[in-house]
Coordinates of C-alpha atoms in Angstrom, one line a residue:
X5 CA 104.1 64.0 -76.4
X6 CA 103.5 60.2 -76.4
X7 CA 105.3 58.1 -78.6
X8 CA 105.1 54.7 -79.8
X9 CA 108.1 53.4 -77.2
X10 CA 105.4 55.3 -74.5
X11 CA 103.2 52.8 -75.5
X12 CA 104.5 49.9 -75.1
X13 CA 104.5 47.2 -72.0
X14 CA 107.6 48.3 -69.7
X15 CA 109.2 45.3 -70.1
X16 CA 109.7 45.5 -74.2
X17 CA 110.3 49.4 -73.6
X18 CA 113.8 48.1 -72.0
X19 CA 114.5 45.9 -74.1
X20 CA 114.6 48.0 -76.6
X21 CA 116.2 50.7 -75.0
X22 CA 119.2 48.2 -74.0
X23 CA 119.2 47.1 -77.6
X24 CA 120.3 50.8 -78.5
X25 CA 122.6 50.7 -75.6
X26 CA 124.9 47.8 -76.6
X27 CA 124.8 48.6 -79.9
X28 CA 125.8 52.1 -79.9
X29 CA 129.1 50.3 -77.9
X30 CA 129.7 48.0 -80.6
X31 CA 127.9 45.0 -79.9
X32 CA 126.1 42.6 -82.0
X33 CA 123.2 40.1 -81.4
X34 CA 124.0 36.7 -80.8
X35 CA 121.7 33.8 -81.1
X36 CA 121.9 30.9 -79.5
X37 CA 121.1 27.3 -80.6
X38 CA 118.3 25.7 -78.6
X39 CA 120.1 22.7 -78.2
X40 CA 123.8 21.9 -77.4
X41 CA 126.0 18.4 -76.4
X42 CA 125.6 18.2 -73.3
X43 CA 129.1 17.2 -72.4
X44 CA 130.5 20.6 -72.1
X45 CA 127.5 21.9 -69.8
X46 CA 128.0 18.5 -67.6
X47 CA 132.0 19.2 -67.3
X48 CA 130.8 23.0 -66.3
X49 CA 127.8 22.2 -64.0
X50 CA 129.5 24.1 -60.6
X51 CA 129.7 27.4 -63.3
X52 CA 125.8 26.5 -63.5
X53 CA 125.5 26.6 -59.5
X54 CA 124.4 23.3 -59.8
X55 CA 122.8 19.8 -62.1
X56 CA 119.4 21.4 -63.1
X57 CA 120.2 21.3 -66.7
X58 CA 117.4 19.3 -69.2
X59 CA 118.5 17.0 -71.3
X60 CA 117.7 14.6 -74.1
X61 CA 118.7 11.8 -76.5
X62 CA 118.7 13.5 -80.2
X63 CA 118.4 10.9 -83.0
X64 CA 122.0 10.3 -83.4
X65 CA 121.6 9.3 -79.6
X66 CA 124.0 12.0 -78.2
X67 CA 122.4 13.5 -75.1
X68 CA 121.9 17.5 -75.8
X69 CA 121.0 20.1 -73.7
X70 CA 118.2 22.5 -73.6
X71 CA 119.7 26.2 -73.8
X72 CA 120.7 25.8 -70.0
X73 CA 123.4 28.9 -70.1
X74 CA 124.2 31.3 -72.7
X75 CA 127.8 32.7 -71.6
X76 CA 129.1 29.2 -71.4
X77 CA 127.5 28.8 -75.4
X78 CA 129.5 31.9 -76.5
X79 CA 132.7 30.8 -74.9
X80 CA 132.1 27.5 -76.8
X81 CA 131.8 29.2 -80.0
X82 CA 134.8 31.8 -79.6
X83 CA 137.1 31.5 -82.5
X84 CA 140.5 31.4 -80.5
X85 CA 141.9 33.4 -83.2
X86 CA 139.8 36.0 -82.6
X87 CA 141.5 38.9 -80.3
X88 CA 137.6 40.1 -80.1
X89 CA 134.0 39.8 -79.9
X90 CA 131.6 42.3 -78.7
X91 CA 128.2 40.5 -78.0
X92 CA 124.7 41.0 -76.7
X93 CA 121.8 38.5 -75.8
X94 CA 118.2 38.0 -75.4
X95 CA 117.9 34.9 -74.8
X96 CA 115.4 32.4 -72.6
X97 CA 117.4 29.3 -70.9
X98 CA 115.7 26.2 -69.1
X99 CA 116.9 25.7 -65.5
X100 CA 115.3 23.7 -62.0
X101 CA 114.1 26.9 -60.3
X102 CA 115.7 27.6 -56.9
X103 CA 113.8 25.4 -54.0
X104 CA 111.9 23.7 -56.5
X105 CA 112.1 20.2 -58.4
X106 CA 110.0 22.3 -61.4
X107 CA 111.9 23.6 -64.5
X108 CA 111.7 26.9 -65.8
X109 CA 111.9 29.5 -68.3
X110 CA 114.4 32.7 -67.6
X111 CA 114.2 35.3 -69.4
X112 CA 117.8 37.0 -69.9
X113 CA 119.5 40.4 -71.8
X114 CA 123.1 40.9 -71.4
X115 CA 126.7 41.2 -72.8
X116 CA 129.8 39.2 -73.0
X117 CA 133.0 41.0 -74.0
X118 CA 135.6 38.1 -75.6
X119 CA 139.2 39.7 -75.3
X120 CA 138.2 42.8 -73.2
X121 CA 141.5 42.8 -70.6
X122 CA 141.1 45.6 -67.7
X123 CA 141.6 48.8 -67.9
X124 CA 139.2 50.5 -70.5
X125 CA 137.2 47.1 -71.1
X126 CA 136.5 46.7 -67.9
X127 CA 135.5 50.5 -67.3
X128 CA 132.8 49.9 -70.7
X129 CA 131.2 46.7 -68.8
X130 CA 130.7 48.3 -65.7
X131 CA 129.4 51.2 -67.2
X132 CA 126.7 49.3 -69.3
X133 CA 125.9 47.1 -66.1
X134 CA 125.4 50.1 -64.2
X135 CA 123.3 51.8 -67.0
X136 CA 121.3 49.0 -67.9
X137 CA 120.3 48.7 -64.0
X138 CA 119.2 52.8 -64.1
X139 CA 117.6 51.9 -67.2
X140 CA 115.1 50.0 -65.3
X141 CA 113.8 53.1 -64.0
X142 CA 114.3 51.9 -60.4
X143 CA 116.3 52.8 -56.9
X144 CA 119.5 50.7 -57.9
X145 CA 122.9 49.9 -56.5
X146 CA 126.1 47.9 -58.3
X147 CA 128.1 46.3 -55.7
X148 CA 131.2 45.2 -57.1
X149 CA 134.3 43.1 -55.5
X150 CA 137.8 41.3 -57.3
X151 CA 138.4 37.8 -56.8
X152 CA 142.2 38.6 -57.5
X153 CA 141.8 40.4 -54.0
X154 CA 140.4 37.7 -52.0
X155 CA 142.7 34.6 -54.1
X156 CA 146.0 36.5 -52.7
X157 CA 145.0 37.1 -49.4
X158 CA 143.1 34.2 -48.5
X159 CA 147.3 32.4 -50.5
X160 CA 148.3 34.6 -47.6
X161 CA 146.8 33.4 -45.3
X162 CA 147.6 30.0 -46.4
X163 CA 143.9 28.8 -45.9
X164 CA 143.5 25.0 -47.2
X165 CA 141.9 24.5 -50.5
X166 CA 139.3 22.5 -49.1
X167 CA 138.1 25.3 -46.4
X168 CA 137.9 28.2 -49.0
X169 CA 134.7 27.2 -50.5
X170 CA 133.1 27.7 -47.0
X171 CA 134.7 30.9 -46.4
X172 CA 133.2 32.1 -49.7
X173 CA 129.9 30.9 -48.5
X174 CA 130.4 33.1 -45.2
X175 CA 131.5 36.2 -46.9
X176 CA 128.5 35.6 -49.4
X177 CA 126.2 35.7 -46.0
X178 CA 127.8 38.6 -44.4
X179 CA 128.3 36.1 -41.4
X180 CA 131.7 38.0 -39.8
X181 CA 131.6 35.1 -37.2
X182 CA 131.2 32.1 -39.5
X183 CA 134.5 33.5 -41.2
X184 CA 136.2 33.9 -37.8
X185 CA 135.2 30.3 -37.1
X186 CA 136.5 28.9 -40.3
X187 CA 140.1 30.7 -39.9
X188 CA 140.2 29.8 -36.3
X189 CA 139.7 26.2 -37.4
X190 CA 142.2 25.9 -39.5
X191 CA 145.0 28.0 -37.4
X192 CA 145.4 30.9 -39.6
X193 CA 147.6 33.7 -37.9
X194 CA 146.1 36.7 -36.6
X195 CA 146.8 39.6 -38.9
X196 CA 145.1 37.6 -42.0
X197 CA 142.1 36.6 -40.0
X198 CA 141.4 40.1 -39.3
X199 CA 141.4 41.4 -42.9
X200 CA 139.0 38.6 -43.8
X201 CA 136.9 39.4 -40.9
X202 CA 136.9 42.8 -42.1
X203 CA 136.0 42.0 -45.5
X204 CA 132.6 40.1 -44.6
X205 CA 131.4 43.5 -43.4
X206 CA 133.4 45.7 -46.2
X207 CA 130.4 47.5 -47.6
X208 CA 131.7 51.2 -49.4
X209 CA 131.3 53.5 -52.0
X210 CA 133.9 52.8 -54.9
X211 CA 135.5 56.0 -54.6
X212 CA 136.0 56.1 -50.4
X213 CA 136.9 52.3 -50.5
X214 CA 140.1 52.0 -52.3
X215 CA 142.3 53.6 -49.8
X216 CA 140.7 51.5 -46.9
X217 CA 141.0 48.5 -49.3
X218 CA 145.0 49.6 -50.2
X219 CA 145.7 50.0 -46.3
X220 CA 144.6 46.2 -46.0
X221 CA 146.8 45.0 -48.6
X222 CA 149.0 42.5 -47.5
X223 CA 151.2 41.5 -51.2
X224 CA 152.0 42.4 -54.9
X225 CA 148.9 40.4 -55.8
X226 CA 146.4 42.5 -53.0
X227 CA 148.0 45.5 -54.5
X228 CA 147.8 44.7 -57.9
X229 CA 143.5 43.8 -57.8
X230 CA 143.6 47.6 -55.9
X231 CA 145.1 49.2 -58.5
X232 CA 143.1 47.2 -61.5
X233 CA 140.0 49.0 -59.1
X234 CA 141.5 52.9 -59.2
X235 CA 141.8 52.2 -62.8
X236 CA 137.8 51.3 -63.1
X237 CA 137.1 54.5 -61.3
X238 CA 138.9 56.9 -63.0
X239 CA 137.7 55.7 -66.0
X240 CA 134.3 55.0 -64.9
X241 CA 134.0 58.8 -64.2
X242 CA 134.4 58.9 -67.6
X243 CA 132.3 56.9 -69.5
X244 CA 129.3 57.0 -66.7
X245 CA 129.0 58.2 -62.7
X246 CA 130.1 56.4 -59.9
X247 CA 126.3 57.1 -58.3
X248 CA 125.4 53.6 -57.1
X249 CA 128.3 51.6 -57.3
X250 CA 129.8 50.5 -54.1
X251 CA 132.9 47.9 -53.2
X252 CA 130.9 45.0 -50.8
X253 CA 133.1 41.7 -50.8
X254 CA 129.7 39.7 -50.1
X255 CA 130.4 39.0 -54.2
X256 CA 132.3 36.1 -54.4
X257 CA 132.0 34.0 -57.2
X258 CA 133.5 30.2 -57.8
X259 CA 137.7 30.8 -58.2
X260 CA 137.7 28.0 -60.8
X261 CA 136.0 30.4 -62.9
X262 CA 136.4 33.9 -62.3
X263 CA 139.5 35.8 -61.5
X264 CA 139.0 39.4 -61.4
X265 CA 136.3 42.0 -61.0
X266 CA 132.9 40.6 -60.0
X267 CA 129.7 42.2 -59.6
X268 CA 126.1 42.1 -58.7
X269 CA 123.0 44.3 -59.1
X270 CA 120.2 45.4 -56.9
X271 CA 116.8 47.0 -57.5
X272 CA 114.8 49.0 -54.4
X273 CA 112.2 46.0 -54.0
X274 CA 113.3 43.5 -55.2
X275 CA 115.2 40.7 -53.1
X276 CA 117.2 39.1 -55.1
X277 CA 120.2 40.3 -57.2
X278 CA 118.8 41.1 -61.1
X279 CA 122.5 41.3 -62.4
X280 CA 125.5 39.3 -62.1
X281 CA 128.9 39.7 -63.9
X282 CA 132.7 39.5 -64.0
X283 CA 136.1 38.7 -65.1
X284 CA 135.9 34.8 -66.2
X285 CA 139.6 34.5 -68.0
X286 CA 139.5 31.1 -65.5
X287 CA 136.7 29.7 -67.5
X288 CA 138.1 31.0 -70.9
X289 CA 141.4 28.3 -70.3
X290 CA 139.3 26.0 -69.1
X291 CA 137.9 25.4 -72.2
X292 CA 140.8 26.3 -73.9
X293 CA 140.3 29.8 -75.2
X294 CA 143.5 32.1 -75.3
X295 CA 141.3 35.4 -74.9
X296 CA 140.3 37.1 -71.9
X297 CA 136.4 37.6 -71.2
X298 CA 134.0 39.3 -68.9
X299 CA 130.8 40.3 -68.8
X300 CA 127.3 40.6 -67.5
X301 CA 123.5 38.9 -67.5
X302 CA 120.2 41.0 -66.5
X303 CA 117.7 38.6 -65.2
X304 CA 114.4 40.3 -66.8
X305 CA 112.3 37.5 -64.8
X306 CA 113.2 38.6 -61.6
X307 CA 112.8 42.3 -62.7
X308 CA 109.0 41.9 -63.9
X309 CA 107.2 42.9 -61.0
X310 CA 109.1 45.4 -60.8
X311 CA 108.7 46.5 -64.6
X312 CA 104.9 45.2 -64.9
X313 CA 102.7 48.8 -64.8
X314 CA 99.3 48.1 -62.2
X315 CA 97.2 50.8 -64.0
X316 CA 93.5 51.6 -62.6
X317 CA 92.0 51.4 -65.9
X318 CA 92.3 48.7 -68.8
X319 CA 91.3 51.4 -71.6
X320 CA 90.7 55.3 -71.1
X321 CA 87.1 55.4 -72.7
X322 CA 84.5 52.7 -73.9
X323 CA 82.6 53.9 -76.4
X324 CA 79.1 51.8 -76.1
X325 CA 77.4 52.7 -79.9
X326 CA 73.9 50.2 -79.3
X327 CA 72.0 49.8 -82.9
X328 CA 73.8 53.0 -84.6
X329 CA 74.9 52.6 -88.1
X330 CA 78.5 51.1 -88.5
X331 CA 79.6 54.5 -90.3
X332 CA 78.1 56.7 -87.3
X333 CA 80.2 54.2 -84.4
X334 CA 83.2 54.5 -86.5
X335 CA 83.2 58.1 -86.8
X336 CA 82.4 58.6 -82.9
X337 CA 85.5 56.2 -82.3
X338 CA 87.5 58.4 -85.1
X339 CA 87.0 61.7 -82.8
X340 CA 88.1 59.9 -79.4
X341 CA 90.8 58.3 -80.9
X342 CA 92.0 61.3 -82.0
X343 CA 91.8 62.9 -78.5
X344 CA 95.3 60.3 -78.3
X345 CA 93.4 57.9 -76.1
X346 CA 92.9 54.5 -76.0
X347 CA 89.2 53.7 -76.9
X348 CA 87.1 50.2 -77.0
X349 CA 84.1 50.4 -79.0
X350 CA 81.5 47.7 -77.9
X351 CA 77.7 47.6 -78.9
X352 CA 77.2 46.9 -75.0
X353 CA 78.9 47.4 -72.0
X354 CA 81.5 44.3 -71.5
X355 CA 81.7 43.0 -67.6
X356 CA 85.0 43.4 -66.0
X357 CA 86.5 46.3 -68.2
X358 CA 88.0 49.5 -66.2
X359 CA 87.6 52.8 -67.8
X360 CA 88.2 56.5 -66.9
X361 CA 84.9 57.3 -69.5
X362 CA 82.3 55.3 -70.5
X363 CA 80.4 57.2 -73.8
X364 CA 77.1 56.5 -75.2
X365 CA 76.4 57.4 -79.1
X366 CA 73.4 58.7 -79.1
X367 CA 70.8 58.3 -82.4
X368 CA 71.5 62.0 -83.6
X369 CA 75.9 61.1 -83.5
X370 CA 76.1 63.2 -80.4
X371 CA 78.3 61.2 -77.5
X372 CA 76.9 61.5 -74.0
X373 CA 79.7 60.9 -71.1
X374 CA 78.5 58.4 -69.0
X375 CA 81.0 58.4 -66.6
X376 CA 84.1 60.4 -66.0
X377 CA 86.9 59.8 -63.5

């Protein structure tokens, strides 16, 4: 039976369904200002991946910023004493796009959990990351990795602070030997450089990866991010399925920001990750917020051609009534539209319109089918 949700562009259909799926968890709409000070967004900018942010002068002459990020707007507004807040968003920010000196508009939907710690909060994010990706209706897969892991190996290893941003780079790329290169450079001993060589091709289902990644623990701190990661799957069995998740250490995000569990989504056809998420407690005392926080954004942009339906036909009839009287055309349409179909009544045939069947109302109310596919 079709419903009104059936009938709706694919796009708002998961919208709403993810609507229903935070809520049901506890979480409440937030809305975000259009425009912000842009100090705290300028102080943040590496959190942003980079200075594409657009800015004015309002009239009081402080320079604002047009709704460039929305997690860093809900940290802002986090009461401190506030254990915590369970939010959702639907929000559009303003960024440069990638490769491009052109601003655009990005459509997001996500969650931020303020005060979720690991253990069972963690296990909840996951599972709504990795539901909202199924809900897409698409071949997906949530690779996930914890920045607690590769901090305390790569202390370890006692790699420079000024190399590890290209060593994240190269684990980002897959690119074994760029890491090899880097370690080699800077003299680190042989039984670290292998475990980071390892992890640039560490690609595994949750469940079979934790006693590979336990075996390559090398502290308290290596063992500690391991365990926090047994915890996520037993509970994750739980709340959802472990179906699609896998541990890949290609997700790396910026250590000034995020410390734990990080994430990123994939849907069959489509490039680019649609998700990104994780553990930011880094961020939180950066801007001076006691809480923990993690959480998640699903970039709807990159999911629309994905989402966007390519149907043969615009309407299923076209009902062509010529010179008949109004009350004869509306009762033709009446009995189609009963049929549950879509119908366009037109006194002529329009140019350009697709349709499975094209009627003509003949002058005694009779329909004649023109065309049937």
């Amino acid at each position: 039976m079709t419903t009104a949700m059936d009938a709706l562009p694919g796009d708002v259909r998961l919208q709403f369904t993810l609507r229903a799926l935070y809520e049901q968890y506890g979480y409440h709409l937030y809305r975000m200002a259009k425009f912000e000070p842009y100090d705290m967004y300028r102080e943040n900018k590496n959190f942003l991946r980079g200075e594409n942010i657009i800015t004015f002068s309002n009239p009081n002459g402080v320079l604002m910023a047009l709704k460039p990020d929305v997690t860093l707007s809900i940290v802002k507004n986090a009461k401190p004493d506030v254990k915590t807040q369970k939010l959702y968003y639907h929000e559009n920010v303003f960024r440069r796009e990638k490769n491009s000196r052109e601003y655009g508009e990005i459509w997001q939907m996500g969650l931020e959990f303020i005060g979720g710690g690991t253990g069972y909060a963690e296990a909840e994010v996951v599972a709504l990351a990795n539901k909202s990706l199924r809900a897409t209706g698409g071949e997906t897969v949530l690779n996930i990795s914890h920045m607690g892991f590769v901090t305390a190996l790569l202390d370890a290893a006692a790699l420079p602070m000024e190399a590890r941003d290209g060593l994240l780079a190269a684990l980002r790329q897959k690119n074994r030997s760029g890491v090899a290169a880097i370690l080699a450079q800077n003299g680190v001993e042989e039984e670290s450089a292998s475990v980071l060589c390892a992890l640039a091709t560490f690609s595994r289902p949750l469940a079979g990866a934790l006693p590979a990644l336990r075996a390559l623990c090398k502290n308290a701190e290596m063992e500690a991010a391991v365990g926090e990661m047994e915890a996520l799957a037993g509970a994750l069995c739980v709340l959802d399925d472990l179906s699609g998740v896998r541990v890949d250490f290609s997700v790396v995000n910026d250590l000034d920001y995020y410390n734990g569990l990080v994430f990123q989504g994939y849907v069959k056809g489509i490039p680019r990750a649609v998700m990104s998420g994780g553990r930011y407690d880094n961020m939180m005392r950066r801007l001076n917020k006691p809480q923990n926080a993690l959480g998640f954004a699903l970039y709807l942009d990159e999911l629309e051609r994905a989402l966007r339906e390519v149907k043969p036909y615009d309407v299923d009839a076209v009902l062509l009534y010529g010179n008949a009287r109004p009350e004869a055309a509306a009762q033709a349409a009446a009995a189609l539209l009963k049929e549950g179909i879509s119908v366009r009544a037109e006194c002529e045939m329009p140019e350009t319109v697709r349709a499975r069947r094209i009627y003509r109302l003949l002058s005694d109310g009779r329909m004649e089918v023109e065309l049937h596919a």
